[in-house]
mmCIF file of N, CA and C in Angstrom:
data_model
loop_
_atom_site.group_PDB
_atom_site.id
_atom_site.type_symbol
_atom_site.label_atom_id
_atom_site.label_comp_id
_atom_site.label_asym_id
_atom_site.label_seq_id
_atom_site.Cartn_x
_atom_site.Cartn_y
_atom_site.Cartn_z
ATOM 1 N N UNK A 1 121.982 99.119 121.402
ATOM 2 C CA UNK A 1 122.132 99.801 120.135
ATOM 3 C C UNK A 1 121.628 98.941 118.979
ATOM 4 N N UNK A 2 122.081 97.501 118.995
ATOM 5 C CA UNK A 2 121.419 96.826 117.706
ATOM 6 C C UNK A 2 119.823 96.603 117.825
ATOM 7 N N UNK A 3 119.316 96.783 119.197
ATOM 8 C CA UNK A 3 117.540 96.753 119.079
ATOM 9 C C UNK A 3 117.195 98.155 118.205
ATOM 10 N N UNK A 4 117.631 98.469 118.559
ATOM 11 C CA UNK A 4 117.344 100.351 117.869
ATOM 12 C C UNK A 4 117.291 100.247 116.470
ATOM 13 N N UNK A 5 118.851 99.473 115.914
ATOM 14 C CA UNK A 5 118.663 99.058 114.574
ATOM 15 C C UNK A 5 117.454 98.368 114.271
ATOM 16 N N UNK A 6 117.673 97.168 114.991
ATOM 17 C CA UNK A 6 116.667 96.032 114.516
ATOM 18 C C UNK A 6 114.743 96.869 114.275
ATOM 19 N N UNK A 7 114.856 98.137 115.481
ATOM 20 C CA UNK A 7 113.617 98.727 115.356
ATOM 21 C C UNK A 7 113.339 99.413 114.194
ATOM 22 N N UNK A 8 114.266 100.118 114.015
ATOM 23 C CA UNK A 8 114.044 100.948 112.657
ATOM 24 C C UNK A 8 114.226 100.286 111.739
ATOM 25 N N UNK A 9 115.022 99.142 111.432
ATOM 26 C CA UNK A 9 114.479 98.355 110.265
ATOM 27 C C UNK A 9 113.245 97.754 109.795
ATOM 28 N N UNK A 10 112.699 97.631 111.242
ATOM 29 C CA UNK A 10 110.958 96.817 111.351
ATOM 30 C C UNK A 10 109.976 97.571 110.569
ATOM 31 N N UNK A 11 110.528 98.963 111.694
ATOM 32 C CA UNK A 11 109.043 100.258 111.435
ATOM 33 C C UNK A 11 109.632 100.464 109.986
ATOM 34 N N UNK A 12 110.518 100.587 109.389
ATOM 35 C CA UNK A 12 110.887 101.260 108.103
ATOM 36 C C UNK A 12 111.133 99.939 107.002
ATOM 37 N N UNK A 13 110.525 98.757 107.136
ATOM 38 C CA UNK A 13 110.208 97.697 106.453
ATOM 39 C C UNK A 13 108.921 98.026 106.147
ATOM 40 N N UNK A 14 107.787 97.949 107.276
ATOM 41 C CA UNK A 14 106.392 97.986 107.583
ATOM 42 C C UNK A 14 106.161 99.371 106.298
ATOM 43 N N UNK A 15 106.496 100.412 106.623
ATOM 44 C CA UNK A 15 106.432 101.760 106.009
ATOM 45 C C UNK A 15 106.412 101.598 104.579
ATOM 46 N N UNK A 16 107.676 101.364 104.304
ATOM 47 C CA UNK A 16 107.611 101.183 103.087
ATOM 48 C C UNK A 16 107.176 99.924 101.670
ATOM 49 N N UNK A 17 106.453 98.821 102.925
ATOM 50 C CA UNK A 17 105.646 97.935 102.040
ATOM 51 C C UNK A 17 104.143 98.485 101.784
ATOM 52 N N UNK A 18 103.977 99.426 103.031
ATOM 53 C CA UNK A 18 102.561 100.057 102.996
ATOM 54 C C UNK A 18 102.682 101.009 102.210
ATOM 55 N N UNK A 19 102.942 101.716 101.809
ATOM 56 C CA UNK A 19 103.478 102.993 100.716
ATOM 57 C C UNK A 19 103.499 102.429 99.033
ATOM 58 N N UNK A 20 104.420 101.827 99.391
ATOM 59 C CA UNK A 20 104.391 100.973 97.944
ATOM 60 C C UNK A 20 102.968 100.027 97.194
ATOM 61 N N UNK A 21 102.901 99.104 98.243
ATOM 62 C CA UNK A 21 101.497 98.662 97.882
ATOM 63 C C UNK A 21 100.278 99.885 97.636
ATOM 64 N N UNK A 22 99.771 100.563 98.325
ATOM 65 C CA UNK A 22 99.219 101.331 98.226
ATOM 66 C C UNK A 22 98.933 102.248 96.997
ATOM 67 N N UNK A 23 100.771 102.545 96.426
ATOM 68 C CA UNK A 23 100.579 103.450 95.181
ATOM 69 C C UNK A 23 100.803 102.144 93.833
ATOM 70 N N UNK A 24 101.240 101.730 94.153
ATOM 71 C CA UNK A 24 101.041 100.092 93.447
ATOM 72 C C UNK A 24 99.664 99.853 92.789
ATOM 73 N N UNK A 25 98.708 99.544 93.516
ATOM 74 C CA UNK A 25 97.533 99.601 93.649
ATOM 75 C C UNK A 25 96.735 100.288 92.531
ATOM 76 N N UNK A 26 96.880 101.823 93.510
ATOM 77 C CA UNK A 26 96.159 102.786 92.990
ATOM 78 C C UNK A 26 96.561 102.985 91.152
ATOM 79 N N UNK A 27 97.835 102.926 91.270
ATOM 80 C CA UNK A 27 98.442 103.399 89.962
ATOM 81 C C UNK A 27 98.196 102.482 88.391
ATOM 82 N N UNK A 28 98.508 101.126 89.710
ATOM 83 C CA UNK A 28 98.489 99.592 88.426
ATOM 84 C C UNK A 28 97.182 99.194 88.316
ATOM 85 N N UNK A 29 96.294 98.561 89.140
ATOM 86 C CA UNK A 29 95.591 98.195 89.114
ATOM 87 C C UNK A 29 94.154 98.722 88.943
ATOM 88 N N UNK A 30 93.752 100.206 88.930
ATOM 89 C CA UNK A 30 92.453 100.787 88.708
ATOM 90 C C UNK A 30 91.520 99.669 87.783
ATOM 91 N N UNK A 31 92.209 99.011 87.058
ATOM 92 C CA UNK A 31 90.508 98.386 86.258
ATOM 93 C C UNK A 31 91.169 96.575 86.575
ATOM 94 N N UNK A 32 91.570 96.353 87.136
ATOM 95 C CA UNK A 32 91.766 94.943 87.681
ATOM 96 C C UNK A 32 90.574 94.873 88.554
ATOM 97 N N UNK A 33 89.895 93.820 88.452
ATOM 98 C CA UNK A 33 88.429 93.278 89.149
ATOM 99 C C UNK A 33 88.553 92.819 90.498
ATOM 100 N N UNK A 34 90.212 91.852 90.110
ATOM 101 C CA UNK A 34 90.584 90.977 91.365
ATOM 102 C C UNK A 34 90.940 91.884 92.873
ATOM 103 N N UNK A 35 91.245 93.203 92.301
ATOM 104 C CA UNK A 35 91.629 93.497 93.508
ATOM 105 C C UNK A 35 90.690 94.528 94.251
ATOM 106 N N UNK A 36 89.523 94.336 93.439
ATOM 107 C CA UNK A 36 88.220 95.022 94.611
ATOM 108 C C UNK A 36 87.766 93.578 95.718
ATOM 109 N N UNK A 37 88.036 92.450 95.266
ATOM 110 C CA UNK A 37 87.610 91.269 96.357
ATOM 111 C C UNK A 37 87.988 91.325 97.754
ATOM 112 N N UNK A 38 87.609 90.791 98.576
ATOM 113 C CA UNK A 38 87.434 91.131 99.786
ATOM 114 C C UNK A 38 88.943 90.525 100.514
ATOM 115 N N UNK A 39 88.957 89.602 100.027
ATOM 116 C CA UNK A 39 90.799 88.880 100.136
ATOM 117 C C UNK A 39 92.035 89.076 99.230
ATOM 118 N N UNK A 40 91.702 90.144 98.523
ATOM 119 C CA UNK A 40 92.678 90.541 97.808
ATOM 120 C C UNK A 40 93.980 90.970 99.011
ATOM 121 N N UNK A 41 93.610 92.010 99.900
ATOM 122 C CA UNK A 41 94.725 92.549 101.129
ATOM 123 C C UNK A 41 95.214 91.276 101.878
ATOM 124 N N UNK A 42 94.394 90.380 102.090
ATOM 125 C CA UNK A 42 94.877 89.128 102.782
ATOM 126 C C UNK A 42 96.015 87.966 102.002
ATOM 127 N N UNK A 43 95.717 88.153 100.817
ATOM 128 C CA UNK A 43 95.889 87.288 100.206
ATOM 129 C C UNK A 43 97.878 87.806 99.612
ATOM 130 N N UNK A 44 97.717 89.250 99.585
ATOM 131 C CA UNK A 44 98.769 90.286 99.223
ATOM 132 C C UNK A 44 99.681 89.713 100.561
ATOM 133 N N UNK A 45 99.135 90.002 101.531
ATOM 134 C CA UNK A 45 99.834 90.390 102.657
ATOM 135 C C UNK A 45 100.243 88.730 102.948
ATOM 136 N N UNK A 46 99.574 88.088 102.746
ATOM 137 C CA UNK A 46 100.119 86.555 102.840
ATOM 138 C C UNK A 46 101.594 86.439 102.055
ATOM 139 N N UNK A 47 101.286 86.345 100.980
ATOM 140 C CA UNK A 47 102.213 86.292 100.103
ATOM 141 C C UNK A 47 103.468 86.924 100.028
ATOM 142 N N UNK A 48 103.161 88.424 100.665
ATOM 143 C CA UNK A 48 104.335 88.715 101.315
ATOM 144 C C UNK A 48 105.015 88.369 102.487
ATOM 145 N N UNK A 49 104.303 87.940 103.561
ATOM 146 C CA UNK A 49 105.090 87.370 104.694
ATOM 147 C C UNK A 49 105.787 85.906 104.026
ATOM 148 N N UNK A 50 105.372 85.079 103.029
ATOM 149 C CA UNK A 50 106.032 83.993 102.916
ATOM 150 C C UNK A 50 107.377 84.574 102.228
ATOM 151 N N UNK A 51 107.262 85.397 101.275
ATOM 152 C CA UNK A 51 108.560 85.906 100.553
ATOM 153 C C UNK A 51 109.669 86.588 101.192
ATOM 154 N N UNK A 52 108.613 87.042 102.454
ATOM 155 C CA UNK A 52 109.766 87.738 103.703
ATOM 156 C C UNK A 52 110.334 86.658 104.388
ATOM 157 N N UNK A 53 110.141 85.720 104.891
ATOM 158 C CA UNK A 53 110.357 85.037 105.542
ATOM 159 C C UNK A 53 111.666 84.614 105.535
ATOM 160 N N UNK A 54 111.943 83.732 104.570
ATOM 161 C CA UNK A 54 113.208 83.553 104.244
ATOM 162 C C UNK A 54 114.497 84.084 104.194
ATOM 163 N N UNK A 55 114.127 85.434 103.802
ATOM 164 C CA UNK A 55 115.103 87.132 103.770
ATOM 165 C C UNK A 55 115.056 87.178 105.674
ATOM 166 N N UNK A 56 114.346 87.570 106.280
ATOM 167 C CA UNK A 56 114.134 87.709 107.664
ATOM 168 C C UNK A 56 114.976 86.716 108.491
ATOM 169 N N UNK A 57 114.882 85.640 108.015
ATOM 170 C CA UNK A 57 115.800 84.178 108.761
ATOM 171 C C UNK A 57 117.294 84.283 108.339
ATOM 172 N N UNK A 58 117.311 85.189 107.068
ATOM 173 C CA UNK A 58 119.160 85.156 106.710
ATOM 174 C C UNK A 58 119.447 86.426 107.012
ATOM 175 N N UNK A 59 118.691 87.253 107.335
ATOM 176 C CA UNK A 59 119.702 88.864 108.204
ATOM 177 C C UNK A 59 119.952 88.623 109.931
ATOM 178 N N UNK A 60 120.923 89.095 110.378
ATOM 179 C CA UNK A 60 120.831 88.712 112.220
ATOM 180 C C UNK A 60 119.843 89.795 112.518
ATOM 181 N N UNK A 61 119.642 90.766 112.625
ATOM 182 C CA UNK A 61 119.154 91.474 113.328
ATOM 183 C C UNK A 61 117.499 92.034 112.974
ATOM 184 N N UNK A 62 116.959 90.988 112.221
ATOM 185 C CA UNK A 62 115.535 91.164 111.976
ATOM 186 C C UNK A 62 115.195 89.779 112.186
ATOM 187 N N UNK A 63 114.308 89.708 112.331
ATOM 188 C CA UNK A 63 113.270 87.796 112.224
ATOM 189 C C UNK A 63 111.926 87.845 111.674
ATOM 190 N N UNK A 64 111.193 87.051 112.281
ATOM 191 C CA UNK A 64 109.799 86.576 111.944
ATOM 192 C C UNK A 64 108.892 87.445 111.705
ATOM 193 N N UNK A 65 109.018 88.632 113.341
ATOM 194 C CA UNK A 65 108.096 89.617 113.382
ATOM 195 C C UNK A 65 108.115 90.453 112.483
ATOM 196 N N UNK A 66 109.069 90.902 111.856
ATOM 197 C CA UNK A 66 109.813 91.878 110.503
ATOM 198 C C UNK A 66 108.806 91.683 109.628
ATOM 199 N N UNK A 67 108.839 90.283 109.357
ATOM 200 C CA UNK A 67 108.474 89.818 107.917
ATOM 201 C C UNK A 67 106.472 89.428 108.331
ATOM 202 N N UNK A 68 106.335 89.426 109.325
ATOM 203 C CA UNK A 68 104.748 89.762 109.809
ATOM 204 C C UNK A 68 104.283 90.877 109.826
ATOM 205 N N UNK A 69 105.343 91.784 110.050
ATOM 206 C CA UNK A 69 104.676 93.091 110.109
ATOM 207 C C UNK A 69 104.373 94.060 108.706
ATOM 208 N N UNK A 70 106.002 92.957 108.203
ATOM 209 C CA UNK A 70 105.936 93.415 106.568
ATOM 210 C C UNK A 70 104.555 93.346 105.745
ATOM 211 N N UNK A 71 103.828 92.002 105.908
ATOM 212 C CA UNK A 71 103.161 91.532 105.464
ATOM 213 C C UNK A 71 101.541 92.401 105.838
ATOM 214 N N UNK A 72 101.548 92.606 106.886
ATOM 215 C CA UNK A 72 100.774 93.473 107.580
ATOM 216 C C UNK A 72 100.231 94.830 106.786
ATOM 217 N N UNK A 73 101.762 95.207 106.505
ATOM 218 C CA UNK A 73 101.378 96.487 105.926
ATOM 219 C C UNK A 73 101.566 96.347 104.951
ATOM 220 N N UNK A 74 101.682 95.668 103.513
ATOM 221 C CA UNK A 74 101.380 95.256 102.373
ATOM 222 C C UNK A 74 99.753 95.111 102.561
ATOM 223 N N UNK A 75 99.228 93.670 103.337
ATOM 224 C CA UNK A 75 97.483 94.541 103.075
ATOM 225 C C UNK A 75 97.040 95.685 103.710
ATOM 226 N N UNK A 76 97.608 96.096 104.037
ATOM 227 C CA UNK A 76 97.204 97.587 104.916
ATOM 228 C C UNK A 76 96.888 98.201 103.408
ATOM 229 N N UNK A 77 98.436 98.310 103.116
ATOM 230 C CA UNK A 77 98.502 99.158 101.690
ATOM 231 C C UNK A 77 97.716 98.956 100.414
ATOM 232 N N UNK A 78 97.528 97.394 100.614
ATOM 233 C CA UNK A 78 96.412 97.320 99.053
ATOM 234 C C UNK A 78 95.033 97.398 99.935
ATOM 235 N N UNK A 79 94.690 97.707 100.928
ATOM 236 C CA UNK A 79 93.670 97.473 101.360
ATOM 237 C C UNK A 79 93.001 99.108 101.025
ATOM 238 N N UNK A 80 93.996 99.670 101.768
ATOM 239 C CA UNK A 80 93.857 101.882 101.172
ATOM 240 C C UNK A 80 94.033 102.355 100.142
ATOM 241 N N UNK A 81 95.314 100.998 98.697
ATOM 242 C CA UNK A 81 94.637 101.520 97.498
ATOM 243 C C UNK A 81 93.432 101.087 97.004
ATOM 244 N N UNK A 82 93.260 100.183 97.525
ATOM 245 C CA UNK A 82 91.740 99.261 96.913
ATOM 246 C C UNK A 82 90.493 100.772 97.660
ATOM 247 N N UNK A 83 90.520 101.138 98.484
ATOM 248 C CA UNK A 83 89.699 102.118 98.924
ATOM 249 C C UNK A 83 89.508 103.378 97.542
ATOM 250 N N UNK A 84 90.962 103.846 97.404
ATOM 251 C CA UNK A 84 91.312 105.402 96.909
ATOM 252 C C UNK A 84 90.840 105.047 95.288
ATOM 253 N N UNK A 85 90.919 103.596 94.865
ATOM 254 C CA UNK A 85 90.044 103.496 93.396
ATOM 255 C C UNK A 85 88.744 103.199 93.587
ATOM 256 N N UNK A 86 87.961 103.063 94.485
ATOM 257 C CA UNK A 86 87.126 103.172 94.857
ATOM 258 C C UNK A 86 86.176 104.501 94.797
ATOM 259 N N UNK A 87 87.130 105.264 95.376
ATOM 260 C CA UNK A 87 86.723 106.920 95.625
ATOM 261 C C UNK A 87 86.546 107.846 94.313
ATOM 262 N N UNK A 88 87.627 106.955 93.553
ATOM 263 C CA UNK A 88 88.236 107.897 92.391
ATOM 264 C C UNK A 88 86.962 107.505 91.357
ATOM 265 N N UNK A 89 86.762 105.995 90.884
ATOM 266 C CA UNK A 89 86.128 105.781 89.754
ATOM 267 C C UNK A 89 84.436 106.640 90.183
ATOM 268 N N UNK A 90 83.862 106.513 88.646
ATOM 269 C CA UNK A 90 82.772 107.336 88.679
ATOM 270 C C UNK A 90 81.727 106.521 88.992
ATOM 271 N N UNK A 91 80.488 106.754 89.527
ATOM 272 C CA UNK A 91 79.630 105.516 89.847
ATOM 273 C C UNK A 91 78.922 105.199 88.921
ATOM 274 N N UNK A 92 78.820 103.865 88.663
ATOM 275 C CA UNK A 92 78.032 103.477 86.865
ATOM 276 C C UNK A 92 78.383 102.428 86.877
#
């Protein structure tokens, strides 16, 4: 029963860093330069696994992978808003 927890906390960590980043992104950042660069998602998603990390080591029933996967889908997410302002702006 607590893997079950521990699962749905993972997938529903992952979810909602990708969601957020994503409209994050799209919403905040449209004329930010930095985040058309090619390591912007890497660099996001870094930064979030270090900030997870710590949180991940003080709950029992999540760890390392939590906060990797977290991180994961943080550049996932700026990686698909960095796309959708892409799509949106006009070409010029």
């Amino acid at each position: 029963m607590l893997e079950l927890i521990a699962l749905i906390a993972t997938v529903s960590a992952t979810v909602f860093g990708y969601i957020r980043a994503r409209i994050f992104v799209q919403r905040r950042l449209v004329f930010v330069d930095a985040v058309q660069s090619t390591g912007a998602p890497l660099i996001a998603g870094i930064g979030a696994v270090i900030l997870a990390m710590p949180i991940a080591w003080a709950l029992p029933l999540v760890g390392s992978g939590t906060a990797l996967l977290f991180g994961a889908g943080i550049g996932a997410g700026v990686a698909a808003g960095r796309r959708g302002i892409r799509q949106r702006l006009p070409a010029g």
